[in-house]
Coordinates of C-alpha atoms in Angstrom, one line a residue:
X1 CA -17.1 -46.2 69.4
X2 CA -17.9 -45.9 73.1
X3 CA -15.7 -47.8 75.9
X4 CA -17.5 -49.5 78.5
X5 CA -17.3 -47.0 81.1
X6 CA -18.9 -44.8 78.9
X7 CA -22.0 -46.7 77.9
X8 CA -22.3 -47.5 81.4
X9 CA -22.4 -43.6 81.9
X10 CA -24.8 -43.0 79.3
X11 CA -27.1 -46.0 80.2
X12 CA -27.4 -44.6 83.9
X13 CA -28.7 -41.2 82.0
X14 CA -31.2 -42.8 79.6
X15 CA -32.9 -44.1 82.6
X16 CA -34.2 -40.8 83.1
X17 CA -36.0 -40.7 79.4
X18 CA -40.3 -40.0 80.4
X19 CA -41.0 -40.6 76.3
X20 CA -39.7 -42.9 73.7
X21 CA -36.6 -41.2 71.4
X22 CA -36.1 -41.9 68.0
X23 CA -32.5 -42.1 65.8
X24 CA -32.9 -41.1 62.5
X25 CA -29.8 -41.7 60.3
X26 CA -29.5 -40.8 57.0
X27 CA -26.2 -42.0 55.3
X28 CA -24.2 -42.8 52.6
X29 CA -21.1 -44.9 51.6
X30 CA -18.6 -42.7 53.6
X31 CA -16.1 -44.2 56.4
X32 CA -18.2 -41.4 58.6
X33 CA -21.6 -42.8 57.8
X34 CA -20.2 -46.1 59.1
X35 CA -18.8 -44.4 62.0
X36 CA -22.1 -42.8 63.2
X37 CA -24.0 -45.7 62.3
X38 CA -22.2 -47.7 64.5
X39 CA -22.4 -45.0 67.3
X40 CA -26.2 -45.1 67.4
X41 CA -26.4 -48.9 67.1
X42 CA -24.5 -48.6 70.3
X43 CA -26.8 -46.7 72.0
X44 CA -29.8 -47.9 71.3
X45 CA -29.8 -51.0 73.4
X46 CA -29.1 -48.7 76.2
X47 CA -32.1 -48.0 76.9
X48 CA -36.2 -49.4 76.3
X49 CA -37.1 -46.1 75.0
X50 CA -34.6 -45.8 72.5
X51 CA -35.4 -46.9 69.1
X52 CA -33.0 -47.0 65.5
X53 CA -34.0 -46.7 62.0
X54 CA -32.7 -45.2 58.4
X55 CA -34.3 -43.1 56.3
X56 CA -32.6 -41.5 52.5
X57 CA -34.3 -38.5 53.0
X58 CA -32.3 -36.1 50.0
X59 CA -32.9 -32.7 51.5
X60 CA -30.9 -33.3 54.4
X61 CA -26.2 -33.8 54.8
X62 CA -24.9 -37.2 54.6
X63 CA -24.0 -38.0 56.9
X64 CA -26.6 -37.3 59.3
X65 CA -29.0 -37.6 62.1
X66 CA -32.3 -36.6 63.5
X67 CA -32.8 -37.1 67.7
X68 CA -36.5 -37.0 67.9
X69 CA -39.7 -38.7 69.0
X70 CA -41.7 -41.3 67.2
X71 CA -44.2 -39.9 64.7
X72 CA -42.3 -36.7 64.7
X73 CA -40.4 -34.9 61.8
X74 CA -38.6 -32.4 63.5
X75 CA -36.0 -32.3 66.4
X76 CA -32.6 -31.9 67.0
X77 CA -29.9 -32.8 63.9
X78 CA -26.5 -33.6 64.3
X79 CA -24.6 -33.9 60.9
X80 CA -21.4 -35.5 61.7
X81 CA -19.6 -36.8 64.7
X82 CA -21.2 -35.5 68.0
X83 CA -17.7 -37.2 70.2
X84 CA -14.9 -34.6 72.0
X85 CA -16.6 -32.1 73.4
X86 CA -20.3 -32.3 72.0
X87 CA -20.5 -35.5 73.5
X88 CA -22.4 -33.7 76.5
X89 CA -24.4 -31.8 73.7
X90 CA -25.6 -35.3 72.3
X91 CA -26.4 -36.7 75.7
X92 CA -28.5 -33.6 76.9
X93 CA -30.5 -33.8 73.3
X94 CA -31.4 -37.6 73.9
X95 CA -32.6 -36.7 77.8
X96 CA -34.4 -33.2 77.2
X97 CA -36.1 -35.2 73.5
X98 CA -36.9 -38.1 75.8
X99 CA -38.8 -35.3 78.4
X100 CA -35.9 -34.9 80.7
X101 CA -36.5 -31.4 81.8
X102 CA -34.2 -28.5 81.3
X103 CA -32.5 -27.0 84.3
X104 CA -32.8 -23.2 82.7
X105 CA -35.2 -20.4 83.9
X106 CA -38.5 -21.6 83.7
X107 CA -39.4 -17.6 82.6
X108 CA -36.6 -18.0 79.6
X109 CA -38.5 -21.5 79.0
X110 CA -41.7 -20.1 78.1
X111 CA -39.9 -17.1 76.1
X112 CA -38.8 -19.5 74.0
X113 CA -42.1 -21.7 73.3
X114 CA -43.7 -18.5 72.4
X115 CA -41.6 -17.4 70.1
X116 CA -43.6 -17.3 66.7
X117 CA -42.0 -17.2 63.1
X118 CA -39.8 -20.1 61.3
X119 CA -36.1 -20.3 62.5
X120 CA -34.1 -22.7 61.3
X121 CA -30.5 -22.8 62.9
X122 CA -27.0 -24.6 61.4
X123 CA -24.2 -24.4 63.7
X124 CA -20.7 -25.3 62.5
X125 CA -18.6 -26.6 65.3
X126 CA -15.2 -28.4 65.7
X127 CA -14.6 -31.5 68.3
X128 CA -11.8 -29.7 69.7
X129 CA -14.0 -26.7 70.5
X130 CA -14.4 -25.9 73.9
X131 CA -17.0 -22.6 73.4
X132 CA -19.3 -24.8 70.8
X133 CA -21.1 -27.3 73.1
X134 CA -22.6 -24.3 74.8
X135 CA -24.2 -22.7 71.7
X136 CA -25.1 -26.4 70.3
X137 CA -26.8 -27.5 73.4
X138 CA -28.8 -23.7 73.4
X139 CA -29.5 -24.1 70.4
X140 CA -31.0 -27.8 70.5
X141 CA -33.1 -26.9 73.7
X142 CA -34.8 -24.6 71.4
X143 CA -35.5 -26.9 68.8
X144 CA -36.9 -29.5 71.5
X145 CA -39.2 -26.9 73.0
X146 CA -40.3 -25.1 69.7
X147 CA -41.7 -27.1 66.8
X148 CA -40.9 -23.9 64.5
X149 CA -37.4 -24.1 65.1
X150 CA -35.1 -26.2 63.6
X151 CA -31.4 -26.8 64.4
X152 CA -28.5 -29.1 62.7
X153 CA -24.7 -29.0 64.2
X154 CA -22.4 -29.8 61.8
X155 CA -19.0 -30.8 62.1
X156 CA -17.0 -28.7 60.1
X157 CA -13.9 -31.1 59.6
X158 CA -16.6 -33.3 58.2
X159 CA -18.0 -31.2 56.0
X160 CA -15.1 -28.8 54.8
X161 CA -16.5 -27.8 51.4
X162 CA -19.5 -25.8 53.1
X163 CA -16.6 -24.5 55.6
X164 CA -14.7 -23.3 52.5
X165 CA -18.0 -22.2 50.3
X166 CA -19.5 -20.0 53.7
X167 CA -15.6 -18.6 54.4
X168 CA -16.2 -19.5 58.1
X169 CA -12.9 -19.6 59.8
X170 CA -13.9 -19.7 63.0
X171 CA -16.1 -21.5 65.6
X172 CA -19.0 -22.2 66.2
X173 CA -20.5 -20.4 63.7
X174 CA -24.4 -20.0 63.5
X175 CA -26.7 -19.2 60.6
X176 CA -30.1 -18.3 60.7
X177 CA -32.4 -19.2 57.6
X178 CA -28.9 -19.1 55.7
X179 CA -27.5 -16.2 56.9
X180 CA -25.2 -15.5 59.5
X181 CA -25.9 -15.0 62.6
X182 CA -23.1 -15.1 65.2
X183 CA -20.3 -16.7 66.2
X184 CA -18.1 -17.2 68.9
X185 CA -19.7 -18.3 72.3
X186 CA -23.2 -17.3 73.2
X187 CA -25.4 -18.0 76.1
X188 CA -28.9 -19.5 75.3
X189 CA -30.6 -16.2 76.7
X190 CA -28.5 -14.2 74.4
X191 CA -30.2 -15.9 71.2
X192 CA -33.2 -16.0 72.9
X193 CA -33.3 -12.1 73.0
X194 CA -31.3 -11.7 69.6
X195 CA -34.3 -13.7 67.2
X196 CA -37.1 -12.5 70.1
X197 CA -37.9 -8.2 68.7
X198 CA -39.6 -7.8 72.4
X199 CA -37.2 -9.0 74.4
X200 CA -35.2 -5.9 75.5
X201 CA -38.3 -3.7 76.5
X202 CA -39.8 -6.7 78.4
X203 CA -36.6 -7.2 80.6
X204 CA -35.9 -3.2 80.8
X205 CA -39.4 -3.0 82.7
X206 CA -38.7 -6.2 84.9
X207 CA -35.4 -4.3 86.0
X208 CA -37.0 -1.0 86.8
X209 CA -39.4 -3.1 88.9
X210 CA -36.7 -4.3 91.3
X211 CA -35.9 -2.7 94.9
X212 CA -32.4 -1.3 95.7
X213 CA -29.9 -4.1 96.4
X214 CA -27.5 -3.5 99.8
X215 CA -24.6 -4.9 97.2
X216 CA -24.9 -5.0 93.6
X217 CA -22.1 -6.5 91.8
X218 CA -21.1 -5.8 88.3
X219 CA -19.7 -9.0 86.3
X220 CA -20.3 -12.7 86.7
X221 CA -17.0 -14.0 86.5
X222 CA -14.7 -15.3 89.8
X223 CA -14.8 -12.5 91.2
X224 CA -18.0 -11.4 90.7
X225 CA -19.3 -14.9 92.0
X226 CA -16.9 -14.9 94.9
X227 CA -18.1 -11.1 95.8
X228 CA -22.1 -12.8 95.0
X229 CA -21.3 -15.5 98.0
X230 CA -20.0 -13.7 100.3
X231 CA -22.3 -11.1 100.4
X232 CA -25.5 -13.3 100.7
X233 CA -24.0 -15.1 103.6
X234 CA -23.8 -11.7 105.1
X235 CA -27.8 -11.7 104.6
X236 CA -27.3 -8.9 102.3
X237 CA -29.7 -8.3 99.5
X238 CA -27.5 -9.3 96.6
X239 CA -27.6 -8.6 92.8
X240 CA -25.2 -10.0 89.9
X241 CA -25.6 -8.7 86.5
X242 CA -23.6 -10.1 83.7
X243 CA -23.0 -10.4 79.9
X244 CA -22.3 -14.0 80.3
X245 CA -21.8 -16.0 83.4
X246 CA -18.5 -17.2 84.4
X247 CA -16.5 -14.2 82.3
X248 CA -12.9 -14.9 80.9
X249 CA -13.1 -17.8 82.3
X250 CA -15.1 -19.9 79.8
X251 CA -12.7 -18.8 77.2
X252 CA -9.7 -20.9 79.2
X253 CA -9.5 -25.0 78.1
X254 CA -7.5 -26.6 81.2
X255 CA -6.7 -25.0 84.5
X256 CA -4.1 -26.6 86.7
X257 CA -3.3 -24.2 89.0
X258 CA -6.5 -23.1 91.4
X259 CA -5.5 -24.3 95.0
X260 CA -6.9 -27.8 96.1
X261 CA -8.7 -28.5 92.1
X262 CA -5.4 -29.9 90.2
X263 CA -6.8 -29.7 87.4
X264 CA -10.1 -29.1 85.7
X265 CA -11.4 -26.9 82.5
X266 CA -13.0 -23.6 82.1
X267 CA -16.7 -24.4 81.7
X268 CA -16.4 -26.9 84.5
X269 CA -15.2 -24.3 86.8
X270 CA -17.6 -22.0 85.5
X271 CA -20.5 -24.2 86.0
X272 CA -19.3 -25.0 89.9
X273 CA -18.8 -21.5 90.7
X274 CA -23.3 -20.9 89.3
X275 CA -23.7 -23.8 91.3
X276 CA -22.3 -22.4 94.3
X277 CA -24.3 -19.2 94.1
X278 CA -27.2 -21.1 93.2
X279 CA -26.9 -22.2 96.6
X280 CA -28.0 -19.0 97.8
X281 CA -30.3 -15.9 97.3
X282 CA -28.5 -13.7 94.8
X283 CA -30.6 -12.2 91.9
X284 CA -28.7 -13.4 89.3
X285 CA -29.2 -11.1 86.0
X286 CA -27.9 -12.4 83.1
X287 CA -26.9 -11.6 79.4
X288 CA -27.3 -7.5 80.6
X289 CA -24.9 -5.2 79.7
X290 CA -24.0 -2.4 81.3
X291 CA -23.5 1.2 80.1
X292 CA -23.1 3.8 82.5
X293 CA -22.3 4.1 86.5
X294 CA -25.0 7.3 88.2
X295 CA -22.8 7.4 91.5
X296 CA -25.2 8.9 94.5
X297 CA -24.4 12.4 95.0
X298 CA -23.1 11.9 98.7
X299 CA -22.0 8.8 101.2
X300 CA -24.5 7.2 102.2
X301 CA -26.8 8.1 98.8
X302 CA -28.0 4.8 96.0
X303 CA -25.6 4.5 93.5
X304 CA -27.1 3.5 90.2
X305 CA -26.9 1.3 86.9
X306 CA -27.9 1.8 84.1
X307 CA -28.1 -1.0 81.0
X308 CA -28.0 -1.0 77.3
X309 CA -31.4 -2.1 77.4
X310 CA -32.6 1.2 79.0
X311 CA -33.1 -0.2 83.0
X312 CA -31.6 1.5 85.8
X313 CA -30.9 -0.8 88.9
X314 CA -29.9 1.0 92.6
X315 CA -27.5 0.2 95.1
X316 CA -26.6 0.9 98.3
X317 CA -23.0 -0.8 97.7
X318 CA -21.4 -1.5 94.1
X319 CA -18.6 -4.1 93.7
X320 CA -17.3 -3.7 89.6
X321 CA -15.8 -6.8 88.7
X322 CA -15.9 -6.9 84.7
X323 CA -13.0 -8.6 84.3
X324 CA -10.9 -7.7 80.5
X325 CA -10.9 -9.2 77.5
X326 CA -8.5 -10.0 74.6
X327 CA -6.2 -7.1 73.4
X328 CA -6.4 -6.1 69.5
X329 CA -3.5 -5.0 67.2
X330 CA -5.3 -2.1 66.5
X331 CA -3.8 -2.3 62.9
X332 CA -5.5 -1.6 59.4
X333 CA -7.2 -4.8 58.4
X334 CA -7.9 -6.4 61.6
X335 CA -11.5 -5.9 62.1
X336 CA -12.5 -6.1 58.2
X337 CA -10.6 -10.3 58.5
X338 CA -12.0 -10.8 62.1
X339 CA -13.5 -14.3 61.9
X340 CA -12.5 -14.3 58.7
X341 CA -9.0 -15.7 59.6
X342 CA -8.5 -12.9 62.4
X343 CA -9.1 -15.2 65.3
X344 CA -8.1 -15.3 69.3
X345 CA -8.6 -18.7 70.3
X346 CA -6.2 -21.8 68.9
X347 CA -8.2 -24.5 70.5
X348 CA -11.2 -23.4 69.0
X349 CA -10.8 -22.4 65.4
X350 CA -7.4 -24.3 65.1
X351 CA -8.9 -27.6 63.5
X352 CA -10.1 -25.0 60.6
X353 CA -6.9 -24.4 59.7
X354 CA -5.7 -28.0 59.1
X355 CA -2.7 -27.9 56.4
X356 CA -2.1 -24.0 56.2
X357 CA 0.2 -21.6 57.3
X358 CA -0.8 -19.3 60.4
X359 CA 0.6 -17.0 62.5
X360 CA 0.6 -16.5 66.0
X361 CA 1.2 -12.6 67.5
X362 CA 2.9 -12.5 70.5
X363 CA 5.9 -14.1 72.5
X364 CA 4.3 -14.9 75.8
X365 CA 3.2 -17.8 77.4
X366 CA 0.1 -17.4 75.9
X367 CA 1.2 -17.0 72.6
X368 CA 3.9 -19.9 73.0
X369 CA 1.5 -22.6 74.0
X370 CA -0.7 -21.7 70.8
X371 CA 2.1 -21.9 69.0
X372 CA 2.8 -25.5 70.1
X373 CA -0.5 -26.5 69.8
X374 CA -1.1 -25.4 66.4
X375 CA 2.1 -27.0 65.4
X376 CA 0.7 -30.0 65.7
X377 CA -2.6 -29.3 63.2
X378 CA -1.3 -27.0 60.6
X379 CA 1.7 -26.7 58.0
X380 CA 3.7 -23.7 59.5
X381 CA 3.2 -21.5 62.5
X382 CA 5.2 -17.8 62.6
X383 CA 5.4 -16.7 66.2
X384 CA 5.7 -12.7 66.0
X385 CA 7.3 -11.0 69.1
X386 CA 7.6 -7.3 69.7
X387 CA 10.3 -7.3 71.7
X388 CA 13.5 -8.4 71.3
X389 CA 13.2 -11.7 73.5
X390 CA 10.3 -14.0 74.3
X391 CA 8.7 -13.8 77.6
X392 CA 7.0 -17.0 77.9
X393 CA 8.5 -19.4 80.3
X394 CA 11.8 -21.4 79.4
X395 CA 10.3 -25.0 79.4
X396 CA 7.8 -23.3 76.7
X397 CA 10.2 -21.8 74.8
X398 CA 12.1 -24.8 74.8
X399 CA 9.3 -27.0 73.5
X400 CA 8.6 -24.6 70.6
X401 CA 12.2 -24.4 69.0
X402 CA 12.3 -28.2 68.9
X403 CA 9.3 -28.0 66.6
X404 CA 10.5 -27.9 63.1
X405 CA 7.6 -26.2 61.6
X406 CA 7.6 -23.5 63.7
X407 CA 10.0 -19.9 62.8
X408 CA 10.2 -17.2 65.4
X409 CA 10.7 -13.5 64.5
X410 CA 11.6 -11.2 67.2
X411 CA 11.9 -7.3 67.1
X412 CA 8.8 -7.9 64.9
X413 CA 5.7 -5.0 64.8
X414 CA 2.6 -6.2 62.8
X415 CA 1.5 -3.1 60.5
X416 CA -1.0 -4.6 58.8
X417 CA -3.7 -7.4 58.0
X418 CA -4.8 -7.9 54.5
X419 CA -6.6 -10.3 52.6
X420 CA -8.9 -10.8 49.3
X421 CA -12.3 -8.8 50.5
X422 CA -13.4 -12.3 51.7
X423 CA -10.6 -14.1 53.7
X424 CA -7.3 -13.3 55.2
X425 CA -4.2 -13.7 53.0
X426 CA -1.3 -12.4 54.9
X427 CA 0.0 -9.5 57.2
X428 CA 2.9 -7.2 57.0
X429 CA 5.7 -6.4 59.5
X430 CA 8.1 -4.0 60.2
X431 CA 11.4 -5.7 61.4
X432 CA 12.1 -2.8 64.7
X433 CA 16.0 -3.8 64.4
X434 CA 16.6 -1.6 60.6
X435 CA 12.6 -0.7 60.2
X436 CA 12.4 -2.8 56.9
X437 CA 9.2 -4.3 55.8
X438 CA 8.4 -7.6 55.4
X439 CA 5.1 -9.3 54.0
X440 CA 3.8 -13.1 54.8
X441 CA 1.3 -15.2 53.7
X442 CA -1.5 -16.5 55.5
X443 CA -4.5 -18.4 56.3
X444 CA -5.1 -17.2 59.9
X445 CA -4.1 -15.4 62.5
X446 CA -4.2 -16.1 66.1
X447 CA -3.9 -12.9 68.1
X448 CA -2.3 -13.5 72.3
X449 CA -0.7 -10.1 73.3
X450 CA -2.9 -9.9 76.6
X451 CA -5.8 -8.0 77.9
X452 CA -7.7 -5.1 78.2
X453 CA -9.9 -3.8 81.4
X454 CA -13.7 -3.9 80.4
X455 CA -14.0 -0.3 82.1
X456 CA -14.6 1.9 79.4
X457 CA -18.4 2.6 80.6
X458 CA -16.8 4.3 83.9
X459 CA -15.7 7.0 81.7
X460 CA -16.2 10.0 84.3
X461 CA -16.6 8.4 87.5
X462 CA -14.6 6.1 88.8
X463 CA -10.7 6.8 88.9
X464 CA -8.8 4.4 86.4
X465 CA -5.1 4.5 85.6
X466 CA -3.2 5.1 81.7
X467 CA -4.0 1.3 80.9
X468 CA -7.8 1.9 82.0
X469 CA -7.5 -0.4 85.3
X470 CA -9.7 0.8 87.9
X471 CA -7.3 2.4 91.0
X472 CA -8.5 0.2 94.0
X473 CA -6.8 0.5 97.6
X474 CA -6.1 -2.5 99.6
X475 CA -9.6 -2.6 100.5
X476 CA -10.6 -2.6 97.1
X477 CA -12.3 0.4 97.8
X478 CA -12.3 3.1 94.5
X479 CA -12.1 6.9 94.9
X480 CA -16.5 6.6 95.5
X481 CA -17.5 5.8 98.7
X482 CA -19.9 2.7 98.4
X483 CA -17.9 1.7 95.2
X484 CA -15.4 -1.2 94.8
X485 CA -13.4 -3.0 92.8
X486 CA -12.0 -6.6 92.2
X487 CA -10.2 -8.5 89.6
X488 CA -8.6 -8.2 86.2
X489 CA -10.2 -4.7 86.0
X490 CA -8.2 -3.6 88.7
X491 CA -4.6 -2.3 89.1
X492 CA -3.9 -5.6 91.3
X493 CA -1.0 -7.3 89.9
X494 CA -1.4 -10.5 88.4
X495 CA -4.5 -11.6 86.8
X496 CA -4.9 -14.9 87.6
X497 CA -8.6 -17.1 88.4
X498 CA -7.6 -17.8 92.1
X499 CA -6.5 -14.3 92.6
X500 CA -9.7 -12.5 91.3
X501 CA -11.9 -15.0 93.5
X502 CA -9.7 -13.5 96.6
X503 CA -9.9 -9.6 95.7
X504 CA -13.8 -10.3 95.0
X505 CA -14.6 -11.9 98.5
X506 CA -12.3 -9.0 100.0
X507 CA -14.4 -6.1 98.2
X508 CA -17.5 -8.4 99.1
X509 CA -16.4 -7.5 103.3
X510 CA -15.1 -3.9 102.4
X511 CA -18.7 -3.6 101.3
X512 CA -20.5 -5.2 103.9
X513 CA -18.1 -2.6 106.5
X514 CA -19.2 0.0 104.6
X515 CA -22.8 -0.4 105.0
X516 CA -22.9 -1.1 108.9
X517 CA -21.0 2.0 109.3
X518 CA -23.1 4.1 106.8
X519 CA -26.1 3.0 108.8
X520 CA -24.5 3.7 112.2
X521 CA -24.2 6.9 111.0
X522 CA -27.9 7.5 109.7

């Protein structure tokens, strides 16, 4: 199962296990139980502390098993293959099971130990999921530190009759006590606060505790972080509050073009750019949202924020940086079959949809490369295009019309989603050429017509153009003094990673100018 370079890896890790680490498999006949059998049997002569048995415990999936410590009945459950991209998740539960401590808050920590009640977690996940391992290593960590919690990740291609009988069509996919609970990416302080009822009034009154920043950025993605570094080399007091750290980004598999990294992958990328801040003194406030800009009433006067969980931070300087997200059709339907076969990310929820018929909206290169890659894992893919031509790039067009599974429809306006009250069964279209209608049936959806500026909580302050970008100067200065702007909220042109780093370090020195010269003039 592993190569040698790999066991080598994972040997070099188990060194740092404090406390002996049980494998508990429970199995049956299947080709899969063989599989993980012989996955653990490879890993436990890796290290001293790692021991191997089999129980046929009936309450639990077949296949199965439990990472935990000897003596113990509880830990950390994977049921199916934990290879791809929850590789790093089954690493990080053997170390942090065998006492290796968490790199987290230590304050986030201790909110989780506390927490009182029984939860018991089941996360569905695909291998070829790139926002899973996040919520499956969160996840796990709180099982490790809380006996009262449980947690089992489950690979859904392994088990597709529960995928089929819970109508989950898309990943990951968390329930809570059997019930659902959330899906799509989220951070481990974001299901901290979701399960903890105290949570939001706690943190409100730690905000409203903290001291006027010189420069307070809003959003933690590329430019946010580039905006964060810069500024606390300046020796500036520096906040950064977030919904999740590292933005859009952690939604993009592989990145080839960022200057001097040829190649690398979203969450990577993410994680270097905490790591870099971590290097210096930046409050870092994460998994906030925020709600509403109080600009100060003159130059010169604290600007504030306030948060949907009540706090209001001040600022002598505010960069916004909040990024965009994925653009909806906006069409009857949409939102009732989201995550029901409404979905915006191929490499995620594309295993789910092994053998069916999908459609992909939009002719761009985003759209084009889902196309292809879906091609490959389903029966059919429709590409839908607005317009009457494609705007993805040649070599990508190229590509898709040599797949023979794949039909292209140009001139082609989506009206409609529709489905059965559970699942997604198809969408109409109106064919812009001789507005005729068209129905066609689906399984899924993947939606890749662009994004949207995350500016709407601006509404009355800062100046923002038809499409909602924020109107920035070549200074990335806004129409408030004291208030600037950077990134894929913005009205610069081309929103791309190494750009919004750029225009976040620029409105980081706009900011720092505008402080020594509002001082010089007080």
């Amino acid at each position: 199962m592993l190569d040698n370079n790999l066991k080598a890896q994972l040997k070099a890790y188990l060194e740092r296990l404090t406390q002996p680490v049980e494998l508990v498999a429970t199995l049956d006949d299947s080709k899969h139980s063989a599989d993980i059998q012989a996955l653990l049997k490879e890993i436990e002569p890796l290290s001293d502390k790692v021991t191997y048995r089999e129980d046929n415990n009936a309450d639990v999936r077949k296949p199965s098993f439990l990472i935990t410590n000897p003596g113990k009945e509880t830990g950390v459950r994977f049921a199916g293959s934990p290879l791809g991209h929850e590789f790093t998740s089954l690493v990080l539960a053997l170390l942090q099971t065998g006492g290796h401590p968490s790199k987290e808050a230590q304050e986030l920590l201790e909110q989780i130990r506390q927490l009182d009640g029984e939860f018991h977690f089941e996360t569905y996940y695909s291998l070829s999921c790139h926002n899973c391992p996040d919520v499956v290593q969160a996840l796990n960590l709180m099982a490790i530190l809380n006996p009262k919690i449980t947690h089992t990740a489950i690979d859904g291609g392994m088990f597709q009759n529960e995928i089929q009988e819970r109508n989950i069509m898309g990943v990951p996919a968390v329930f809570l006590n059997g019930n659902e609970f959330g899906q799509g990416r989220m951070t481990l302080a974001e299901i901290v606060n979701k399960v903890d009822s105290n949570a939001e009034k706690r943190t409100a009154e730690l905000l409203n505790q903290k001291d006027a920043f010189d420069v307070l950025i809003v959003g933690s993605g590329p430019a946010g972080a580039s905006a964060a570094v810069y500024s606390a080399r300046k020796g500036l007091n520096t906040g950064l509050i977030g919904e999740r750290f590292g933005g859009q980004v952690l939604d993009t598999v592989d990145i080839e073009n960022y200057i001097s990294v040829p190649k690398t992958e979203g969450a990577k990328l993410a994680g270097a750019l905490k790591a870099h801040i971590d290097d210096y003194q930046v409050d870092v406030i994460d998994s906030q949202t925020v709600s509403r800009l109080i600009p100060g009433a003159s130059e010169g006067e604290l600007h504030q924020i306030e948060t949907a969980s009540g706090a209001l931070l001040k600022t002598r300087s505010l960069i916004i940086a909040t990024g965009a997200r994925w653009r909806n059709m906006n069409v009857p339907g949409e939102n009732e079959y989201r995550t029901r076969g409404v979905t915006y990310c191929p490499h995620c929820d594309g295993p789910l949809f092994k053998g069916k018929r999908v459609a992909v909206i939009g002719g761009g290169n985003s759209g084009v490369e889902a196309a292809i890659d879906l091609a490959g894992l389903v029966e059919h893919v429709t590409v839908l295009e607005f317009a009457p031509e494609m705007r993805a790039d040649a070599v990508l067009q190229k590509k898709l019309r040599s797949l023979s599974n794949v039909e292209v429809i140009l001139n082609a306006q989506t009206t409609e989603v529709y489905g059965d009250g559970t699942k997604l069964t198809g969408l109409k279209y109106k064919d812009r050429t001789n507005d005729s209608m068209h129905d066609i049936a689906l399984a899924g959806i993947f939606v890749q017509i662009g994004l949207l500026p995350n500016t709407q909580w601006l509404e009355g302050t800062v100046e923002r153009n038809k499409m909602g970008e924020i109107i920035v100067d070549a200074r990335g200065e806004t129409n408030i003094k004291g208030v600037f702007a950077a990134g894929d909220c913005t009205t610069v042109p081309y929103k791309q990673i190494i750009i919004a780093a750029g225009e976040g370090a620029k409105a980081s020195l706009s900011a720092f100018d505008y402080l020594i010269r509002t001082s010089a003039k007080n």
